[in-house]
PDB file of C-alpha atoms and ligand atoms in Angstrom:
ATOM      1  CA  MET P   1       0.000   0.000   0.000  1.00 50.00           C
ATOM      2  CA  THR P   2       1.267   3.485  -0.761  1.00 56.00           C
ATOM      3  CA  ASP P   3       2.026   5.634   2.217  1.00 69.00           C
ATOM      4  CA  PRO P   4      -0.838   8.202   2.332  1.00 68.00           C
ATOM      5  CA  THR P   5       1.549  10.941   3.518  1.00 71.00           C
ATOM      6  CA  THR P   6       3.311  10.869   0.149  1.00 71.00           C
ATOM      7  CA  ARG P   7       0.241  12.564  -1.325  1.00 88.00           C
ATOM      8  CA  ILE P   8       0.824  15.594   0.906  1.00 96.00           C
ATOM      9  CA  PRO P   9       2.756  18.161  -1.160  1.00 97.00           C
ATOM     10  CA  VAL P  10       6.298  19.069  -0.169  1.00 98.00           C
ATOM     11  CA  ILE P  11       8.394  21.938  -1.486  1.00 98.00           C
ATOM     12  CA  ALA P  12      12.041  21.186  -0.661  1.00 98.00           C
ATOM     13  CA  ILE P  13      14.492  24.080  -0.743  1.00 98.00           C
ATOM     14  CA  ASP P  14      18.142  23.140  -0.326  1.00 97.00           C
ATOM     15  CA  GLY P  15      21.236  25.263  -0.538  1.00 95.00           C
ATOM     16  CA  PRO P  16      24.384  26.475   1.191  1.00 93.00           C
ATOM     17  CA  SER P  17      24.559  28.379   4.498  1.00 88.00           C
ATOM     18  CA  ALA P  18      23.137  31.899   4.571  1.00 88.00           C
ATOM     19  CA  SER P  19      21.738  31.661   1.036  1.00 92.00           C
ATOM     20  CA  GLY P  20      18.410  33.083   2.244  1.00 91.00           C
ATOM     21  CA  LYS P  21      16.625  29.761   1.725  1.00 94.00           C
ATOM     22  CA  GLY P  22      15.061  29.912   5.213  1.00 93.00           C
ATOM     23  CA  THR P  23      13.522  33.329   4.601  1.00 93.00           C
ATOM     24  CA  VAL P  24      12.239  32.275   1.188  1.00 97.00           C
ATOM     25  CA  ALA P  25      10.900  28.944   2.485  1.00 97.00           C
ATOM     26  CA  ALA P  26       9.050  30.563   5.402  1.00 95.00           C
ATOM     27  CA  LEU P  27       7.412  33.123   3.081  1.00 97.00           C
ATOM     28  CA  VAL P  28       6.416  30.471   0.534  1.00 98.00           C
ATOM     29  CA  ALA P  29       4.865  28.441   3.381  1.00 97.00           C
ATOM     30  CA  LYS P  30       2.960  31.502   4.572  1.00 97.00           C
ATOM     31  CA  ALA P  31       1.668  32.305   1.081  1.00 98.00           C
ATOM     32  CA  LEU P  32       0.377  28.742   0.623  1.00 98.00           C
ATOM     33  CA  GLY P  33      -0.789  28.209   4.226  1.00 97.00           C
ATOM     34  CA  PHE P  34       1.613  25.237   4.475  1.00 97.00           C
ATOM     35  CA  HIS P  35       3.669  24.047   7.446  1.00 95.00           C
ATOM     36  CA  TYR P  36       7.311  25.069   7.530  1.00 95.00           C
ATOM     37  CA  LEU P  37      10.306  23.048   8.682  1.00 94.00           C
ATOM     38  CA  ASP P  38      13.706  24.668   9.167  1.00 94.00           C
ATOM     39  CA  SER P  39      15.746  21.450   9.280  1.00 95.00           C
ATOM     40  CA  GLY P  40      18.950  23.363  10.091  1.00 94.00           C
ATOM     41  CA  ALA P  41      17.322  24.376  13.393  1.00 93.00           C
ATOM     42  CA  ILE P  42      17.198  20.686  14.351  1.00 94.00           C
ATOM     43  CA  TYR P  43      20.945  20.258  13.743  1.00 95.00           C
ATOM     44  CA  ARG P  44      21.643  23.576  15.480  1.00 95.00           C
ATOM     45  CA  THR P  45      19.530  22.683  18.531  1.00 94.00           C
ATOM     46  CA  LEU P  46      21.130  19.275  18.805  1.00 95.00           C
ATOM     47  CA  ALA P  47      24.607  20.839  18.575  1.00 96.00           C
ATOM     48  CA  TYR P  48      23.618  23.425  21.173  1.00 94.00           C
ATOM     49  CA  ALA P  49      22.348  20.672  23.503  1.00 94.00           C
ATOM     50  CA  ALA P  50      25.588  18.718  22.991  1.00 95.00           C
ATOM     51  CA  LEU P  51      27.732  21.770  23.777  1.00 94.00           C
ATOM     52  CA  ARG P  52      25.716  22.475  26.918  1.00 92.00           C
ATOM     53  CA  ARG P  53      25.856  18.879  28.107  1.00 92.00           C
ATOM     54  CA  GLY P  54      29.525  18.426  27.309  1.00 95.00           C
ATOM     55  CA  VAL P  55      28.916  15.715  24.685  1.00 96.00           C
ATOM     56  CA  PRO P  56      31.966  15.632  22.354  1.00 96.00           C
ATOM     57  CA  LEU P  57      30.979  16.717  18.827  1.00 96.00           C
ATOM     58  CA  ASP P  58      32.575  13.623  17.282  1.00 94.00           C
ATOM     59  CA  ASP P  59      30.990  11.046  19.613  1.00 96.00           C
ATOM     60  CA  GLU P  60      28.483   9.579  17.151  1.00 96.00           C
ATOM     61  CA  ALA P  61      26.943   7.061  19.581  1.00 96.00           C
ATOM     62  CA  ALA P  62      26.385   9.645  22.345  1.00 96.00           C
ATOM     63  CA  LEU P  63      25.036  12.216  19.864  1.00 96.00           C
ATOM     64  CA  THR P  64      22.675   9.678  18.322  1.00 95.00           C
ATOM     65  CA  ARG P  65      21.392   8.816  21.804  1.00 94.00           C
ATOM     66  CA  LEU P  66      20.932  12.515  22.461  1.00 93.00           C
ATOM     67  CA  ALA P  67      19.047  12.900  19.144  1.00 92.00           C
ATOM     68  CA  ASN P  68      16.730  10.011  20.045  1.00 91.00           C
ATOM     69  CA  SER P  69      15.962  11.429  23.478  1.00 89.00           C
ATOM     70  CA  LEU P  70      15.661  15.047  22.480  1.00 84.00           C
ATOM     71  CA  ASP P  71      12.439  16.765  23.487  1.00 87.00           C
ATOM     72  CA  LEU P  72      12.230  19.137  20.561  1.00 86.00           C
ATOM     73  CA  ARG P  73       9.176  21.210  19.667  1.00 86.00           C
ATOM     74  CA  PHE P  74       8.601  23.861  17.042  1.00 82.00           C
ATOM     75  CA  ASP P  75       6.034  26.587  17.459  1.00 80.00           C
ATOM     76  CA  ALA P  76       5.849  29.344  14.821  1.00 71.00           C
ATOM     77  CA  SER P  77       9.480  30.450  14.515  1.00 74.00           C
ATOM     78  CA  GLU P  78      10.497  29.384  18.021  1.00 86.00           C
ATOM     79  CA  VAL P  79      12.255  26.121  18.952  1.00 90.00           C
ATOM     80  CA  TYR P  80      11.773  24.545  22.378  1.00 91.00           C
ATOM     81  CA  LEU P  81      14.319  22.190  23.926  1.00 90.00           C
ATOM     82  CA  ASP P  82      13.022  20.330  26.979  1.00 88.00           C
ATOM     83  CA  GLY P  83      10.155  22.823  27.106  1.00 90.00           C
ATOM     84  CA  ILE P  84      12.399  25.895  27.152  1.00 91.00           C
ATOM     85  CA  ALA P  85      12.624  28.318  24.203  1.00 92.00           C
ATOM     86  CA  VAL P  86      16.180  28.282  22.837  1.00 91.00           C
ATOM     87  CA  GLY P  87      15.704  31.674  21.144  1.00 86.00           C
ATOM     88  CA  ASP P  88      18.696  33.097  19.286  1.00 85.00           C
ATOM     89  CA  ALA P  89      21.178  30.846  21.144  1.00 89.00           C
ATOM     90  CA  ILE P  90      21.052  28.367  18.229  1.00 92.00           C
ATOM     91  CA  ARG P  91      21.592  31.159  15.673  1.00 86.00           C
ATOM     92  CA  SER P  92      25.127  32.003  16.797  1.00 82.00           C
ATOM     93  CA  GLU P  93      28.077  31.199  14.537  1.00 80.00           C
ATOM     94  CA  GLU P  94      29.340  28.807  17.232  1.00 87.00           C
ATOM     95  CA  ALA P  95      26.105  26.769  17.090  1.00 90.00           C
ATOM     96  CA  GLY P  96      26.183  26.838  13.259  1.00 87.00           C
ATOM     97  CA  ARG P  97      29.758  25.592  13.176  1.00 88.00           C
ATOM     98  CA  ALA P  98      29.022  22.862  15.720  1.00 94.00           C
ATOM     99  CA  ALA P  99      25.869  21.889  13.757  1.00 95.00           C
ATOM    100  CA  SER P 100      27.877  21.484  10.574  1.00 89.00           C
ATOM    101  CA  ARG P 101      30.354  19.239  12.436  1.00 93.00           C
ATOM    102  CA  ILE P 102      27.772  16.868  13.910  1.00 96.00           C
ATOM    103  CA  ALA P 103      25.865  16.874  10.596  1.00 94.00           C
ATOM    104  CA  THR P 104      28.690  14.800   9.063  1.00 92.00           C
ATOM    105  CA  LEU P 105      27.750  11.769  11.222  1.00 95.00           C
ATOM    106  CA  PRO P 106      25.605   9.271   9.257  1.00 94.00           C
ATOM    107  CA  GLY P 107      24.050   7.531  12.299  1.00 93.00           C
ATOM    108  CA  LEU P 108      22.931  10.836  13.677  1.00 95.00           C
ATOM    109  CA  ARG P 109      21.366  11.884  10.351  1.00 95.00           C
ATOM    110  CA  THR P 110      19.431   8.618  10.197  1.00 95.00           C
ATOM    111  CA  ALA P 111      18.168   9.172  13.757  1.00 93.00           C
ATOM    112  CA  LEU P 112      16.721  12.522  12.671  1.00 94.00           C
ATOM    113  CA  LEU P 113      14.837  11.247   9.603  1.00 95.00           C
ATOM    114  CA  ALA P 114      11.563  10.297  11.315  1.00 92.00           C
ATOM    115  CA  LEU P 115      11.475  13.545  13.258  1.00 91.00           C
ATOM    116  CA  GLN P 116      11.767  15.540  10.023  1.00 94.00           C
ATOM    117  CA  ARG P 117       9.284  13.431   8.058  1.00 95.00           C
ATOM    118  CA  ALA P 118       6.672  13.902  10.800  1.00 93.00           C
ATOM    119  CA  PHE P 119       6.379  17.528   9.656  1.00 93.00           C
ATOM    120  CA  ARG P 120       4.686  16.352   6.452  1.00 96.00           C
ATOM    121  CA  ARG P 121       1.117  17.116   7.409  1.00 95.00           C
ATOM    122  CA  PRO P 122      -1.877  18.480   5.449  1.00 96.00           C
ATOM    123  CA  PRO P 123      -2.230  20.781   3.658  1.00 97.00           C
ATOM    124  CA  GLY P 124       1.485  20.685   2.792  1.00 97.00           C
ATOM    125  CA  LEU P 125       5.054  21.371   3.859  1.00 97.00           C
ATOM    126  CA  VAL P 126       7.759  23.781   2.812  1.00 98.00           C
ATOM    127  CA  THR P 127      11.135  22.809   4.165  1.00 97.00           C
ATOM    128  CA  ASP P 128      14.714  23.987   3.819  1.00 97.00           C
ATOM    129  CA  GLY P 129      18.098  22.405   4.491  1.00 96.00           C
ATOM    130  CA  ARG P 130      20.848  20.530   2.665  1.00 94.00           C
ATOM    131  CA  ASP P 131      19.258  17.153   1.906  1.00 96.00           C
ATOM    132  CA  MET P 132      15.520  17.819   1.933  1.00 97.00           C
ATOM    133  CA  GLY P 133      15.088  16.968  -1.763  1.00 97.00           C
ATOM    134  CA  SER P 134      17.862  14.367  -1.978  1.00 95.00           C
ATOM    135  CA  VAL P 135      17.278  12.262   1.170  1.00 96.00           C
ATOM    136  CA  VAL P 136      14.466  13.320   3.498  1.00 97.00           C
ATOM    137  CA  PHE P 137      11.712  14.000   0.936  1.00 97.00           C
ATOM    138  CA  PRO P 138      12.967  12.465  -2.330  1.00 96.00           C
ATOM    139  CA  ASP P 139       9.393  12.523  -3.699  1.00 96.00           C
ATOM    140  CA  ALA P 140       8.913  16.276  -3.077  1.00 97.00           C
ATOM    141  CA  GLN P 141       6.674  17.960  -5.696  1.00 97.00           C
ATOM    142  CA  VAL P 142       9.082  20.841  -6.142  1.00 98.00           C
ATOM    143  CA  LYS P 143      12.809  20.749  -5.423  1.00 98.00           C
ATOM    144  CA  VAL P 144      14.746  23.978  -5.437  1.00 98.00           C
ATOM    145  CA  PHE P 145      18.503  24.409  -5.158  1.00 97.00           C
ATOM    146  CA  LEU P 146      18.881  27.961  -3.905  1.00 97.00           C
ATOM    147  CA  ILE P 147      22.279  29.610  -4.128  1.00 95.00           C
ATOM    148  CA  ALA P 148      23.954  33.032  -3.922  1.00 95.00           C
ATOM    149  CA  SER P 149      27.606  34.054  -4.156  1.00 95.00           C
ATOM    150  CA  VAL P 150      29.609  33.474  -0.967  1.00 95.00           C
ATOM    151  CA  GLU P 151      30.321  37.244  -0.670  1.00 95.00           C
ATOM    152  CA  GLU P 152      26.620  38.086  -0.846  1.00 94.00           C
ATOM    153  CA  ARG P 153      25.791  35.352   1.662  1.00 95.00           C
ATOM    154  CA  ALA P 154      28.435  36.672   4.084  1.00 96.00           C
ATOM    155  CA  LYS P 155      26.924  40.176   3.834  1.00 94.00           C
ATOM    156  CA  ARG P 156      23.412  38.806   4.447  1.00 91.00           C
ATOM    157  CA  ARG P 157      24.535  36.762   7.468  1.00 90.00           C
ATOM    158  CA  HIS P 158      26.465  39.759   8.855  1.00 93.00           C
ATOM    159  CA  LYS P 159      23.397  42.000   8.566  1.00 91.00           C
ATOM    160  CA  GLN P 160      21.186  39.332  10.156  1.00 86.00           C
ATOM    161  CA  LEU P 161      23.514  38.905  13.166  1.00 86.00           C
ATOM    162  CA  ILE P 162      23.863  42.679  13.691  1.00 91.00           C
ATOM    163  CA  GLU P 163      20.076  43.056  13.585  1.00 91.00           C
ATOM    164  CA  LYS P 164      19.801  40.398  16.287  1.00 85.00           C
ATOM    165  CA  GLY P 165      22.395  42.215  18.395  1.00 88.00           C
ATOM    166  CA  LEU P 166      24.783  39.256  18.056  1.00 84.00           C
ATOM    167  CA  ASP P 167      28.540  39.335  17.561  1.00 83.00           C
ATOM    168  CA  ALA P 168      29.475  39.689  13.851  1.00 88.00           C
ATOM    169  CA  ASN P 169      32.766  40.029  12.000  1.00 92.00           C
ATOM    170  CA  LEU P 170      32.539  40.052   8.192  1.00 95.00           C
ATOM    171  CA  PRO P 171      35.949  38.510   7.282  1.00 96.00           C
ATOM    172  CA  ARG P 172      35.420  35.777   9.881  1.00 94.00           C
ATOM    173  CA  ILE P 173      31.897  35.062   8.593  1.00 93.00           C
ATOM    174  CA  LEU P 174      33.245  34.815   5.023  1.00 95.00           C
ATOM    175  CA  GLN P 175      35.938  32.354   6.089  1.00 94.00           C
ATOM    176  CA  ASP P 176      33.450  30.408   8.187  1.00 91.00           C
ATOM    177  CA  LEU P 177      30.985  30.119   5.276  1.00 92.00           C
ATOM    178  CA  ARG P 178      33.751  28.859   2.964  1.00 94.00           C
ATOM    179  CA  GLU P 179      34.708  26.209   5.526  1.00 92.00           C
ATOM    180  CA  ARG P 180      31.097  25.236   6.126  1.00 88.00           C
ATOM    181  CA  ASP P 181      30.403  25.014   2.344  1.00 91.00           C
ATOM    182  CA  ALA P 182      33.424  22.735   1.954  1.00 91.00           C
ATOM    183  CA  ARG P 183      32.340  20.504   4.866  1.00 88.00           C
ATOM    184  CA  ASP P 184      28.679  20.350   3.792  1.00 87.00           C
ATOM    185  CA  THR P 185      29.610  19.534   0.178  1.00 90.00           C
ATOM    186  CA  ALA P 186      32.486  17.116   0.791  1.00 90.00           C
ATOM    187  CA  ARG P 187      30.916  14.923   3.488  1.00 88.00           C
ATOM    188  CA  THR P 188      29.867  11.426   2.462  1.00 90.00           C
ATOM    189  CA  ALA P 189      26.591  11.399   4.458  1.00 89.00           C
ATOM    190  CA  ALA P 190      23.905  13.339   2.560  1.00 88.00           C
ATOM    191  CA  PRO P 191      26.233  15.972   1.089  1.00 90.00           C
ATOM    192  CA  LEU P 192      24.883  19.271  -0.146  1.00 91.00           C
ATOM    193  CA  GLN P 193      24.245  18.625  -3.832  1.00 89.00           C
ATOM    194  CA  ARG P 194      21.874  19.657  -6.548  1.00 92.00           C
ATOM    195  CA  THR P 195      19.906  16.630  -7.636  1.00 92.00           C
ATOM    196  CA  ALA P 196      19.035  16.255 -11.319  1.00 95.00           C
ATOM    197  CA  ASP P 197      15.372  17.080 -10.621  1.00 96.00           C
ATOM    198  CA  ALA P 198      16.060  20.249  -8.582  1.00 97.00           C
ATOM    199  CA  LYS P 199      15.539  23.665 -10.148  1.00 97.00           C
ATOM    200  CA  LEU P 200      18.411  26.116  -9.727  1.00 97.00           C
ATOM    201  CA  LEU P 201      17.542  29.481  -8.165  1.00 97.00           C
ATOM    202  CA  ASP P 202      20.489  31.890  -8.037  1.00 95.00           C
ATOM    203  CA  THR P 203      19.360  34.714  -5.761  1.00 94.00           C
ATOM    204  CA  THR P 204      22.512  36.847  -6.121  1.00 91.00           C
ATOM    205  CA  GLY P 205      21.128  40.338  -6.856  1.00 89.00           C
ATOM    206  CA  MET P 206      17.541  39.119  -6.530  1.00 93.00           C
ATOM    207  CA  THR P 207      15.025  40.466  -3.996  1.00 93.00           C
ATOM    208  CA  ILE P 208      13.422  38.123  -1.484  1.00 94.00           C
ATOM    209  CA  ASP P 209      10.048  38.713  -3.114  1.00 97.00           C
ATOM    210  CA  GLU P 210      11.365  37.764  -6.570  1.00 97.00           C
ATOM    211  CA  ALA P 211      12.737  34.518  -5.155  1.00 97.00           C
ATOM    212  CA  VAL P 212       9.457  33.753  -3.353  1.00 98.00           C
ATOM    213  CA  GLN P 213       7.394  34.446  -6.491  1.00 98.00           C
ATOM    214  CA  THR P 214       9.650  32.164  -8.549  1.00 98.00           C
ATOM    215  CA  VAL P 215       9.156  29.238  -6.138  1.00 98.00           C
ATOM    216  CA  LEU P 216       5.389  29.862  -6.023  1.00 98.00           C
ATOM    217  CA  ARG P 217       5.277  29.838  -9.842  1.00 98.00           C
ATOM    218  CA  TRP P 218       7.206  26.543  -9.945  1.00 98.00           C
ATOM    219  CA  TYR P 219       4.800  25.051  -7.427  1.00 98.00           C
ATOM    220  CA  GLY P 220       1.845  26.299  -9.507  1.00 97.00           C
ATOM    221  CA  ASP P 221       3.396  24.724 -12.630  1.00 96.00           C
ATOM    222  CA  SER P 222       3.817  21.420 -10.795  1.00 94.00           C
ATOM    223  CA  GLN P 223       0.093  21.346 -10.038  1.00 90.00           C
ATOM    224  CA  SER P 224      -1.041  21.681 -13.659  1.00 83.00           C
TER     225      SER P 224
HETATM  226  O1  C5P X   1      20.827  25.842   7.525  1.00 86.70           O
HETATM  227  P1  C5P X   1      21.654  26.107   8.742  1.00 86.70           P
HETATM  228  O2  C5P X   1      22.859  26.974   8.503  1.00 86.70           O
HETATM  229  O3  C5P X   1      20.825  26.577   9.896  1.00 86.70           O
HETATM  230  O4  C5P X   1      22.210  24.667   9.177  1.00 86.70           O
HETATM  231  C1  C5P X   1      23.254  24.513  10.124  1.00 86.70           C
HETATM  232  C2  C5P X   1      24.113  23.313   9.716  1.00 86.70           C
HETATM  233  O5  C5P X   1      23.338  22.115   9.837  1.00 86.70           O
HETATM  234  C3  C5P X   1      24.600  23.335   8.269  1.00 86.70           C
HETATM  235  O6  C5P X   1      25.880  23.931   8.125  1.00 86.70           O
HETATM  236  C4  C5P X   1      24.633  21.884   7.860  1.00 86.70           C
HETATM  237  O7  C5P X   1      25.899  21.318   8.087  1.00 86.70           O
HETATM  238  C5  C5P X   1      23.644  21.209   8.779  1.00 86.70           C
HETATM  239  N1  C5P X   1      22.421  20.810   8.088  1.00 86.70           N
HETATM  240  C6  C5P X   1      22.428  19.601   7.429  1.00 86.70           C
HETATM  241  N2  C5P X   1      21.299  19.139   6.817  1.00 86.70           N
HETATM  242  C7  C5P X   1      20.169  19.872   6.839  1.00 86.70           C
HETATM  243  C8  C5P X   1      20.149  21.143   7.479  1.00 86.70           C
HETATM  244  C9  C5P X   1      21.312  21.579   8.090  1.00 86.70           C
HETATM  245  O8  C5P X   1      23.447  18.919   7.379  1.00 86.70           O
HETATM  246  N3  C5P X   1      19.080  19.388   6.254  1.00 86.70           N
END
């Protein structure tokens, strides 16, 4: 029997760090009245929990246990860990770097699959990450590979951190993004890659609204 959840539409938006895919995905979800999953927030929250509990970031067995026992809830744009809102703590560069390190562990990624797939609920899901179209939702109706130049991404991330009142240093962010791109692309477990069926959306020099409208048009096309 076919799994009935596979009939629930999914729009999967993958791309490198700070490409703006989260902003675009959240706005597409809002426009369609769909659920939204920021899969990076799961990796970030897990990394944040590991840092707080002193779990070494290369201890796959301990991290997988932590992933399986994690009390993680999403509510609008807030993430709750053990019932407490984590707020911007998971948005720091430290949490992002730690997330990209633990994200290389295959056992840990497998442990997070069911949690992510549970977000596929009617009327539909828009999700963003690195492997949403390639691994987590391979049957997604629309797959988008959203990119922007590394310089533009560094500027966007810098602006975002300043707006949040967080520590931000442009040259360090640029170097960090280059390292994170290399790690996310080179890892063997679910590397960041454009699958053959993903549409390329280069948002360098594009407004957020233009990017959102493009994804909505592609979704509309997929329905006809
Ligand atoms: O997207 P964001 O920068 O919040 O993700 C943080 C890190 O989590 C990424 O650098 C990436 O290594 C990892 N990640 C992943 N797979 C996803 C989402 C995020 O490996 N689906």
